[in-house]
Amino acid sequence: MAESKAGIGFFEKYLSLWVALCIGAGILIGNFAGDSVQVLSSLEVFKVNIPVAILVWLMIYPMMLQIDFSSIKNVGKRPKGLILTLVVNWLIKPFTMAFFAWIFFSIIYAAYISPELAGEYIAGAILLGAAPCTAMVFVWSYLTNGDPNYTLVQVAVNDLIILVAFVPIVGLLLGMTNVQVPYDTLVASVLIFVVIPLLAGYITNKQLIKRRGEKWFTESFLPKFKPVSIIALLLTLVLLFAFQGNTISENPLIILLVAVPLVIQTYFIFFIAWLGGKKLKLPHAVCSPAAMIGASNFFELAVAVAIALFGLQSPAALVTVVGVLVEVPVMLSLVAIANKWK
């Protein structure tokens, strides 16, 4: 990692603060310049909002630049950590997220949220749960003294599995919640927000390393893209909350209500993965990243797909954005726990 041992980078360290400020700015813009903002919301192609699509692509592409799929060839030497990651991410996490979302939005919050809205809130949570982290996990791994090469293998394999597993898992779980699944939009979203940036990142990675060397690529080129990804995320949030401004102003407690099941899910998955790693007698440098990948989310993909499936002003999109808000402080608390239990 490029960060010093002093810790997480400036933008990443205060990400929750930037997110909160963008939420406030978005709500103000939505309330005071609503008509102007609606012009942006109408710029769509195949149900995908063009300004948001560009911003999301700018979020995801810098992350894909870091993936080195050649590292997968060494996975056979230590398979247990990868097996744990795959079991937690794909056989446990999506289903527990759907369960917690159903418990809270359909039962506990039944007096405050209509069944129709509950279905969309659950859908947003499902999109988060079906997208394991691919970028920030490098930071969490670094802060817990994780093995960077093994973390790279875990992330690379997860990216490949997302290509084939994300659509059927989301389709299955959304079908169980009685939400109509537009598979054409779902598949198109994965192509636009995963396949294309993944291929672009892979080609860029190989070509630049071939021409300029790996040291220049990792120490000079990659650091320039970090602010791009974060700024694109923050601008996306301003747009999202500008469209959600009236809804939130009328019901400001909704963010807190949405955050509760997401936080519970994050801690639950971390402890499942952590205890599983200890049961398998994994070293801390492998166990910690495995638990972090499961606990955190590929929220950029979740936000993009929620917008494409349900719209910029949808409850589903709001849930994925709240996921961004709570992830950083919760994950930092898990970093502290992992280091304490080392």
mmCIF file of C-alpha atoms in Angstrom:
data_model
loop_
_atom_site.group_PDB
_atom_site.id
_atom_site.type_symbol
_atom_site.label_atom_id
_atom_site.label_comp_id
_atom_site.label_asym_id
_atom_site.label_seq_id
_atom_site.Cartn_x
_atom_site.Cartn_y
_atom_site.Cartn_z
ATOM 1 C CA MET A 1 0.000 0.000 0.000
ATOM 2 C CA ALA A 2 1.116 3.529 -0.637
ATOM 3 C CA GLU A 3 -0.035 4.828 2.738
ATOM 4 C CA SER A 4 2.523 5.130 5.491
ATOM 5 C CA LYS A 5 2.156 3.176 8.689
ATOM 6 C CA ALA A 6 0.785 6.354 10.190
ATOM 7 C CA GLY A 7 -2.466 4.994 8.846
ATOM 8 C CA ILE A 8 -5.246 5.436 6.388
ATOM 9 C CA GLY A 9 -5.070 8.194 3.765
ATOM 10 C CA PHE A 10 -6.592 11.609 4.463
ATOM 11 C CA PHE A 11 -9.616 11.215 2.180
ATOM 12 C CA GLU A 12 -10.306 7.659 3.353
ATOM 13 C CA LYS A 13 -9.812 8.468 7.040
ATOM 14 C CA TYR A 14 -12.477 11.182 7.010
ATOM 15 C CA LEU A 15 -14.702 9.574 4.386
ATOM 16 C CA SER A 16 -17.709 9.466 6.710
ATOM 17 C CA LEU A 17 -17.342 13.220 7.346
ATOM 18 C CA TRP A 18 -17.166 13.963 3.608
ATOM 19 C CA VAL A 19 -20.172 11.703 3.045
ATOM 20 C CA ALA A 20 -22.153 13.503 5.766
ATOM 21 C CA LEU A 21 -21.260 16.916 4.285
ATOM 22 C CA CYS A 22 -22.295 15.758 0.808
ATOM 23 C CA ILE A 23 -25.564 14.436 2.209
ATOM 24 C CA GLY A 24 -26.256 17.842 3.731
ATOM 25 C CA ALA A 25 -25.285 19.645 0.537
ATOM 26 C CA GLY A 26 -27.405 17.310 -1.574
ATOM 27 C CA ILE A 27 -30.470 17.771 0.619
ATOM 28 C CA LEU A 28 -30.096 21.564 0.505
ATOM 29 C CA ILE A 29 -29.711 21.521 -3.276
ATOM 30 C CA GLY A 30 -32.720 19.229 -3.614
ATOM 31 C CA ASN A 31 -34.880 21.552 -1.537
ATOM 32 C CA PHE A 32 -33.778 24.863 -3.019
ATOM 33 C CA ALA A 33 -32.928 23.955 -6.622
ATOM 34 C CA GLY A 34 -35.167 20.990 -7.202
ATOM 35 C CA ASP A 35 -36.306 21.949 -10.707
ATOM 36 C CA SER A 36 -32.760 22.380 -11.954
ATOM 37 C CA VAL A 37 -31.673 19.074 -10.462
ATOM 38 C CA GLN A 38 -34.580 17.262 -12.124
ATOM 39 C CA VAL A 39 -33.089 18.144 -15.508
ATOM 40 C CA LEU A 40 -30.091 15.943 -14.659
ATOM 41 C CA SER A 41 -32.343 13.105 -13.561
ATOM 42 C CA SER A 42 -33.976 13.025 -17.005
ATOM 43 C CA LEU A 43 -30.677 12.320 -18.788
ATOM 44 C CA GLU A 44 -31.094 8.543 -19.076
ATOM 45 C CA VAL A 45 -30.209 5.767 -21.518
ATOM 46 C CA PHE A 46 -31.741 2.327 -20.900
ATOM 47 C CA LYS A 47 -32.804 3.434 -17.398
ATOM 48 C CA VAL A 48 -29.198 4.382 -16.551
ATOM 49 C CA ASN A 49 -28.675 8.019 -15.575
ATOM 50 C CA ILE A 50 -25.779 9.336 -17.683
ATOM 51 C CA PRO A 51 -24.181 11.810 -15.168
ATOM 52 C CA VAL A 52 -24.322 9.224 -12.389
ATOM 53 C CA ALA A 53 -23.019 6.467 -14.686
ATOM 54 C CA ILE A 54 -19.977 8.595 -15.554
ATOM 55 C CA LEU A 55 -19.287 9.326 -11.890
ATOM 56 C CA VAL A 56 -19.699 5.693 -10.860
ATOM 57 C CA TRP A 57 -17.363 4.604 -13.628
ATOM 58 C CA LEU A 58 -14.782 7.094 -12.323
ATOM 59 C CA MET A 59 -15.225 5.501 -8.887
ATOM 60 C CA ILE A 60 -14.737 1.928 -10.009
ATOM 61 C CA TYR A 61 -12.085 2.186 -12.734
ATOM 62 C CA PRO A 62 -9.234 3.297 -10.395
ATOM 63 C CA MET A 63 -9.974 0.281 -8.174
ATOM 64 C CA MET A 64 -9.814 -2.121 -11.097
ATOM 65 C CA LEU A 65 -6.378 -0.745 -11.993
ATOM 66 C CA GLN A 66 -4.995 -2.432 -8.868
ATOM 67 C CA ILE A 67 -6.139 -5.967 -9.691
ATOM 68 C CA ASP A 68 -3.409 -8.367 -10.798
ATOM 69 C CA PHE A 69 -5.048 -11.628 -11.860
ATOM 70 C CA SER A 70 -1.665 -13.325 -12.261
ATOM 71 C CA SER A 71 -1.574 -13.538 -8.460
ATOM 72 C CA ILE A 72 -4.345 -16.159 -8.577
ATOM 73 C CA LYS A 73 -1.870 -18.811 -9.754
ATOM 74 C CA ASN A 74 -0.387 -18.959 -6.241
ATOM 75 C CA VAL A 75 -3.680 -19.584 -4.463
ATOM 76 C CA GLY A 76 -3.195 -23.353 -4.335
ATOM 77 C CA LYS A 77 -0.389 -22.956 -1.819
ATOM 78 C CA ARG A 78 -2.741 -21.597 0.904
ATOM 79 C CA PRO A 79 -6.336 -22.324 -0.096
ATOM 80 C CA LYS A 80 -8.070 -22.204 3.298
ATOM 81 C CA GLY A 81 -8.191 -18.408 3.566
ATOM 82 C CA LEU A 82 -9.674 -18.077 0.093
ATOM 83 C CA ILE A 83 -12.232 -20.823 0.781
ATOM 84 C CA LEU A 84 -13.321 -18.982 3.941
ATOM 85 C CA THR A 85 -13.699 -15.733 1.981
ATOM 86 C CA LEU A 86 -15.790 -17.375 -0.728
ATOM 87 C CA VAL A 87 -18.067 -19.224 1.698
ATOM 88 C CA VAL A 88 -18.737 -16.097 3.770
ATOM 89 C CA ASN A 89 -19.159 -13.757 0.787
ATOM 90 C CA TRP A 90 -21.322 -15.928 -1.436
ATOM 91 C CA LEU A 91 -23.025 -18.575 0.720
ATOM 92 C CA ILE A 92 -23.694 -16.605 3.918
ATOM 93 C CA LYS A 93 -23.502 -12.824 3.549
ATOM 94 C CA PRO A 94 -26.189 -12.157 0.866
ATOM 95 C CA PHE A 95 -28.723 -14.282 2.745
ATOM 96 C CA THR A 96 -28.061 -12.856 6.210
ATOM 97 C CA MET A 97 -28.289 -9.330 4.769
ATOM 98 C CA ALA A 98 -31.665 -10.198 3.229
ATOM 99 C CA PHE A 99 -32.779 -11.726 6.545
ATOM 100 C CA PHE A 100 -31.802 -8.728 8.696
ATOM 101 C CA ALA A 101 -33.350 -6.336 6.173
ATOM 102 C CA TRP A 102 -36.593 -8.337 6.153
ATOM 103 C CA ILE A 103 -36.732 -8.474 9.973
ATOM 104 C CA PHE A 104 -36.275 -4.717 10.343
ATOM 105 C CA PHE A 105 -38.071 -3.230 7.336
ATOM 106 C CA SER A 106 -41.001 -5.649 7.174
ATOM 107 C CA ILE A 107 -41.562 -6.411 10.874
ATOM 108 C CA ILE A 108 -39.834 -4.078 13.331
ATOM 109 C CA TYR A 109 -40.450 -0.963 11.203
ATOM 110 C CA ALA A 110 -43.888 -2.071 9.983
ATOM 111 C CA ALA A 111 -45.609 0.780 11.823
ATOM 112 C CA TYR A 112 -43.429 3.374 10.064
ATOM 113 C CA ILE A 113 -42.827 1.933 6.582
ATOM 114 C CA SER A 114 -45.439 0.659 4.122
ATOM 115 C CA PRO A 115 -44.986 -2.851 2.642
ATOM 116 C CA GLU A 116 -44.229 -1.347 -0.771
ATOM 117 C CA LEU A 117 -41.455 0.877 0.587
ATOM 118 C CA ALA A 118 -40.167 -1.964 2.762
ATOM 119 C CA GLY A 119 -39.690 -4.068 -0.369
ATOM 120 C CA GLU A 120 -37.460 -1.433 -1.943
ATOM 121 C CA TYR A 121 -35.461 -0.874 1.250
ATOM 122 C CA ILE A 122 -34.878 -4.621 1.426
ATOM 123 C CA ALA A 123 -33.838 -4.613 -2.245
ATOM 124 C CA GLY A 124 -31.199 -1.956 -1.572
ATOM 125 C CA ALA A 125 -29.835 -3.991 1.331
ATOM 126 C CA ILE A 126 -29.699 -7.107 -0.863
ATOM 127 C CA LEU A 127 -27.648 -5.236 -3.471
ATOM 128 C CA LEU A 128 -25.155 -4.287 -0.744
ATOM 129 C CA GLY A 129 -25.013 -7.809 0.639
ATOM 130 C CA ALA A 130 -24.382 -9.406 -2.753
ATOM 131 C CA ALA A 131 -21.378 -7.188 -3.563
ATOM 132 C CA PRO A 132 -18.262 -7.994 -1.479
ATOM 133 C CA CYS A 133 -15.635 -5.282 -1.121
ATOM 134 C CA THR A 134 -12.982 -4.919 -3.835
ATOM 135 C CA ALA A 135 -11.183 -1.667 -3.023
ATOM 136 C CA MET A 136 -11.262 -0.345 0.541
ATOM 137 C CA VAL A 137 -10.358 -3.841 1.762
ATOM 138 C CA PHE A 138 -6.775 -3.072 0.718
ATOM 139 C CA VAL A 139 -6.826 -0.272 3.291
ATOM 140 C CA TRP A 140 -8.400 -2.450 6.007
ATOM 141 C CA SER A 141 -5.920 -5.221 5.283
ATOM 142 C CA TYR A 142 -3.015 -2.794 5.522
ATOM 143 C CA LEU A 143 -4.213 -1.349 8.833
ATOM 144 C CA THR A 144 -4.444 -4.840 10.365
ATOM 145 C CA ASN A 145 -1.064 -6.014 9.016
ATOM 146 C CA GLY A 146 -2.720 -8.327 6.515
ATOM 147 C CA ASP A 147 -0.773 -10.161 3.827
ATOM 148 C CA PRO A 148 -1.065 -7.791 0.813
ATOM 149 C CA ASN A 149 -0.441 -10.510 -1.771
ATOM 150 C CA TYR A 150 -3.049 -12.816 -0.294
ATOM 151 C CA THR A 151 -5.512 -9.932 -0.035
ATOM 152 C CA LEU A 152 -4.925 -9.284 -3.727
ATOM 153 C CA VAL A 153 -5.743 -12.919 -4.506
ATOM 154 C CA GLN A 154 -8.954 -12.748 -2.461
ATOM 155 C CA VAL A 155 -10.064 -9.562 -4.191
ATOM 156 C CA ALA A 156 -9.173 -10.816 -7.674
ATOM 157 C CA VAL A 157 -11.135 -14.044 -7.220
ATOM 158 C CA ASN A 158 -14.121 -12.122 -5.823
ATOM 159 C CA ASP A 159 -14.114 -9.832 -8.857
ATOM 160 C CA LEU A 160 -14.253 -12.843 -11.157
ATOM 161 C CA ILE A 161 -17.098 -14.413 -9.158
ATOM 162 C CA ILE A 162 -19.078 -11.154 -9.211
ATOM 163 C CA LEU A 163 -19.214 -11.508 -12.997
ATOM 164 C CA VAL A 164 -21.190 -14.764 -12.783
ATOM 165 C CA ALA A 165 -22.770 -14.829 -9.305
ATOM 166 C CA PHE A 166 -24.010 -11.293 -8.651
ATOM 167 C CA VAL A 167 -26.932 -11.345 -11.096
ATOM 168 C CA PRO A 168 -28.392 -14.775 -10.117
ATOM 169 C CA ILE A 169 -28.026 -14.144 -6.356
ATOM 170 C CA VAL A 170 -29.632 -10.698 -6.577
ATOM 171 C CA GLY A 171 -32.344 -12.090 -8.830
ATOM 172 C CA LEU A 172 -33.067 -14.941 -6.416
ATOM 173 C CA LEU A 173 -33.241 -12.745 -3.329
ATOM 174 C CA LEU A 174 -35.229 -9.961 -4.986
ATOM 175 C CA GLY A 175 -37.673 -12.581 -6.231
ATOM 176 C CA MET A 176 -38.124 -13.808 -2.658
ATOM 177 C CA THR A 177 -39.055 -10.250 -1.636
ATOM 178 C CA ASN A 178 -41.702 -10.018 -4.388
ATOM 179 C CA VAL A 179 -39.757 -7.270 -6.168
ATOM 180 C CA GLN A 180 -39.965 -7.584 -9.951
ATOM 181 C CA VAL A 181 -36.487 -8.193 -11.334
ATOM 182 C CA PRO A 182 -35.642 -6.485 -14.654
ATOM 183 C CA TYR A 183 -32.862 -8.908 -15.606
ATOM 184 C CA ASP A 184 -31.920 -6.961 -18.739
ATOM 185 C CA THR A 185 -31.150 -3.866 -16.638
ATOM 186 C CA LEU A 186 -29.373 -5.962 -13.987
ATOM 187 C CA VAL A 187 -27.130 -7.672 -16.537
ATOM 188 C CA ALA A 188 -26.481 -4.368 -18.315
ATOM 189 C CA SER A 189 -25.460 -2.787 -14.998
ATOM 190 C CA VAL A 190 -22.923 -5.539 -14.320
ATOM 191 C CA LEU A 191 -21.515 -5.150 -17.832
ATOM 192 C CA ILE A 192 -21.283 -1.363 -17.537
ATOM 193 C CA PHE A 193 -20.042 -1.127 -13.956
ATOM 194 C CA VAL A 194 -17.963 -4.322 -13.574
ATOM 195 C CA VAL A 195 -16.987 -5.991 -16.839
ATOM 196 C CA ILE A 196 -15.993 -2.878 -18.823
ATOM 197 C CA PRO A 197 -14.004 -1.127 -16.036
ATOM 198 C CA LEU A 198 -12.453 -4.485 -15.073
ATOM 199 C CA LEU A 199 -11.216 -5.066 -18.637
ATOM 200 C CA ALA A 200 -10.126 -1.431 -18.979
ATOM 201 C CA GLY A 201 -8.268 -1.589 -15.663
ATOM 202 C CA TYR A 202 -6.590 -4.889 -16.565
ATOM 203 C CA ILE A 203 -5.431 -3.649 -19.970
ATOM 204 C CA THR A 204 -4.205 -0.339 -18.517
ATOM 205 C CA ASN A 205 -2.383 -2.191 -15.719
ATOM 206 C CA LYS A 206 -0.545 -4.514 -18.101
ATOM 207 C CA GLN A 207 0.310 -1.892 -20.711
ATOM 208 C CA LEU A 208 1.616 0.727 -18.287
ATOM 209 C CA ILE A 209 3.682 -1.757 -16.276
ATOM 210 C CA LYS A 210 5.130 -3.084 -19.524
ATOM 211 C CA ARG A 211 6.074 0.407 -20.703
ATOM 212 C CA ARG A 212 7.044 2.213 -17.495
ATOM 213 C CA GLY A 213 7.673 -0.525 -14.911
ATOM 214 C CA GLU A 214 5.795 -1.705 -11.826
ATOM 215 C CA LYS A 215 7.484 0.750 -9.455
ATOM 216 C CA TRP A 216 6.346 3.771 -11.493
ATOM 217 C CA PHE A 217 2.849 2.286 -11.818
ATOM 218 C CA THR A 218 2.361 1.675 -8.080
ATOM 219 C CA GLU A 219 4.227 4.698 -6.695
ATOM 220 C CA SER A 220 3.479 7.409 -9.271
ATOM 221 C CA PHE A 221 0.466 6.468 -11.399
ATOM 222 C CA LEU A 222 -1.936 4.793 -8.948
ATOM 223 C CA PRO A 223 -1.734 7.480 -6.216
ATOM 224 C CA LYS A 224 -2.972 10.096 -8.715
ATOM 225 C CA PHE A 225 -6.227 8.197 -9.140
ATOM 226 C CA LYS A 226 -7.132 7.891 -5.452
ATOM 227 C CA PRO A 227 -8.648 11.392 -5.181
ATOM 228 C CA VAL A 228 -10.514 10.827 -8.462
ATOM 229 C CA SER A 229 -12.356 7.818 -7.043
ATOM 230 C CA ILE A 230 -13.284 9.529 -3.772
ATOM 231 C CA ILE A 231 -14.341 12.801 -5.433
ATOM 232 C CA ALA A 232 -16.521 10.888 -7.919
ATOM 233 C CA LEU A 233 -18.141 9.061 -5.001
ATOM 234 C CA LEU A 234 -18.847 12.308 -3.163
ATOM 235 C CA LEU A 235 -20.311 14.004 -6.235
ATOM 236 C CA THR A 236 -22.527 10.964 -6.787
ATOM 237 C CA LEU A 237 -23.807 11.294 -3.229
ATOM 238 C CA VAL A 238 -24.588 14.982 -3.743
ATOM 239 C CA LEU A 239 -26.696 14.063 -6.776
ATOM 240 C CA LEU A 240 -28.414 11.171 -5.023
ATOM 241 C CA PHE A 241 -29.390 13.208 -2.000
ATOM 242 C CA ALA A 242 -30.410 16.154 -4.144
ATOM 243 C CA PHE A 243 -33.019 13.829 -5.669
ATOM 244 C CA GLN A 244 -33.877 12.411 -2.228
ATOM 245 C CA GLY A 245 -33.967 15.833 -0.558
ATOM 246 C CA ASN A 246 -37.719 16.193 -0.091
ATOM 247 C CA THR A 247 -38.155 12.604 1.103
ATOM 248 C CA ILE A 248 -35.451 12.960 3.749
ATOM 249 C CA SER A 249 -36.653 16.400 4.876
ATOM 250 C CA GLU A 250 -40.093 14.943 5.477
ATOM 251 C CA ASN A 251 -38.696 11.898 7.331
ATOM 252 C CA PRO A 252 -35.159 12.596 8.624
ATOM 253 C CA LEU A 253 -35.157 9.523 10.882
ATOM 254 C CA ILE A 254 -35.126 7.242 7.849
ATOM 255 C CA ILE A 255 -31.317 7.342 7.640
ATOM 256 C CA LEU A 256 -31.028 6.109 11.228
ATOM 257 C CA LEU A 257 -33.645 3.404 10.637
ATOM 258 C CA VAL A 258 -31.804 2.191 7.547
ATOM 259 C CA ALA A 259 -28.406 2.251 9.268
ATOM 260 C CA VAL A 260 -29.396 -0.119 12.102
ATOM 261 C CA PRO A 261 -29.724 -3.406 10.117
ATOM 262 C CA LEU A 262 -26.694 -2.510 7.982
ATOM 263 C CA VAL A 263 -24.490 -2.041 11.052
ATOM 264 C CA ILE A 264 -25.758 -5.261 12.674
ATOM 265 C CA GLN A 265 -25.062 -7.180 9.454
ATOM 266 C CA THR A 266 -21.515 -5.799 9.250
ATOM 267 C CA TYR A 267 -20.568 -6.881 12.766
ATOM 268 C CA PHE A 268 -22.325 -10.235 12.369
ATOM 269 C CA ILE A 269 -20.448 -11.147 9.177
ATOM 270 C CA PHE A 270 -17.119 -9.997 10.611
ATOM 271 C CA PHE A 271 -17.469 -12.267 13.633
ATOM 272 C CA ILE A 272 -18.618 -15.201 11.486
ATOM 273 C CA ALA A 273 -15.563 -14.839 9.251
ATOM 274 C CA TRP A 274 -13.199 -14.144 12.164
ATOM 275 C CA LEU A 275 -14.331 -17.193 14.156
ATOM 276 C CA GLY A 276 -14.230 -19.294 11.001
ATOM 277 C CA GLY A 277 -10.643 -18.206 10.404
ATOM 278 C CA LYS A 278 -9.654 -19.091 13.953
ATOM 279 C CA LYS A 279 -11.358 -22.477 13.576
ATOM 280 C CA LEU A 280 -9.284 -23.088 10.436
ATOM 281 C CA LYS A 281 -6.162 -21.916 12.324
ATOM 282 C CA LEU A 282 -5.456 -19.192 9.760
ATOM 283 C CA PRO A 283 -2.627 -16.757 10.552
ATOM 284 C CA HIS A 284 -3.711 -13.239 11.457
ATOM 285 C CA ALA A 285 -2.339 -11.853 8.169
ATOM 286 C CA VAL A 286 -4.830 -14.033 6.248
ATOM 287 C CA CYS A 287 -7.724 -14.208 8.725
ATOM 288 C CA SER A 288 -8.038 -10.432 9.129
ATOM 289 C CA PRO A 289 -8.412 -9.549 5.404
ATOM 290 C CA ALA A 290 -10.850 -12.455 4.978
ATOM 291 C CA ALA A 291 -13.052 -11.024 7.745
ATOM 292 C CA MET A 292 -12.740 -7.483 6.374
ATOM 293 C CA ILE A 293 -13.765 -8.476 2.837
ATOM 294 C CA GLY A 294 -16.886 -10.155 4.165
ATOM 295 C CA ALA A 295 -17.816 -7.273 6.445
ATOM 296 C CA SER A 296 -17.381 -4.472 3.904
ATOM 297 C CA ASN A 297 -19.239 -3.940 0.632
ATOM 298 C CA PHE A 298 -18.585 -3.025 -2.988
ATOM 299 C CA PHE A 299 -20.911 -0.077 -2.401
ATOM 300 C CA GLU A 300 -20.004 1.590 -5.698
ATOM 301 C CA LEU A 301 -21.545 -1.332 -7.610
ATOM 302 C CA ALA A 302 -24.527 -1.493 -5.244
ATOM 303 C CA VAL A 303 -25.234 2.235 -5.695
ATOM 304 C CA ALA A 304 -24.974 1.979 -9.469
ATOM 305 C CA VAL A 305 -27.249 -1.060 -9.765
ATOM 306 C CA ALA A 306 -29.815 0.385 -7.325
ATOM 307 C CA ILE A 307 -30.040 3.539 -9.448
ATOM 308 C CA ALA A 308 -30.335 1.543 -12.669
ATOM 309 C CA LEU A 309 -32.993 -0.834 -11.290
ATOM 310 C CA PHE A 310 -35.083 1.480 -9.123
ATOM 311 C CA GLY A 311 -34.151 5.057 -9.985
ATOM 312 C CA LEU A 312 -32.210 7.915 -8.420
ATOM 313 C CA GLN A 313 -34.983 8.822 -5.974
ATOM 314 C CA SER A 314 -35.748 5.268 -4.863
ATOM 315 C CA PRO A 315 -35.577 3.895 -1.302
ATOM 316 C CA ALA A 316 -33.252 1.186 -2.659
ATOM 317 C CA ALA A 317 -30.729 3.801 -3.793
ATOM 318 C CA LEU A 318 -31.023 5.523 -0.416
ATOM 319 C CA VAL A 319 -30.131 2.285 1.414
ATOM 320 C CA THR A 320 -26.975 1.801 -0.640
ATOM 321 C CA VAL A 321 -25.914 5.395 0.053
ATOM 322 C CA VAL A 322 -26.487 4.968 3.797
ATOM 323 C CA GLY A 323 -24.246 1.918 3.454
ATOM 324 C CA VAL A 324 -21.453 4.257 2.365
ATOM 325 C CA LEU A 325 -22.132 6.544 5.324
ATOM 326 C CA VAL A 326 -21.864 3.840 7.995
ATOM 327 C CA GLU A 327 -19.167 1.654 6.450
ATOM 328 C CA VAL A 328 -16.035 3.656 7.269
ATOM 329 C CA PRO A 329 -16.604 4.226 11.032
ATOM 330 C CA VAL A 330 -17.862 0.659 11.491
ATOM 331 C CA MET A 331 -14.914 -0.825 9.593
ATOM 332 C CA LEU A 332 -12.439 1.284 11.568
ATOM 333 C CA SER A 333 -13.937 -0.160 14.762
ATOM 334 C CA LEU A 334 -13.437 -3.660 13.317
ATOM 335 C CA VAL A 335 -9.828 -2.792 12.472
ATOM 336 C CA ALA A 336 -9.345 -1.927 16.161
ATOM 337 C CA ILE A 337 -10.953 -5.225 17.213
ATOM 338 C CA ALA A 338 -8.814 -7.252 14.777
ATOM 339 C CA ASN A 339 -5.629 -5.609 16.033
ATOM 340 C CA LYS A 340 -6.643 -6.098 19.658
ATOM 341 C CA TRP A 341 -7.355 -9.816 19.085
ATOM 342 C CA LYS A 342 -4.217 -10.362 17.004
#
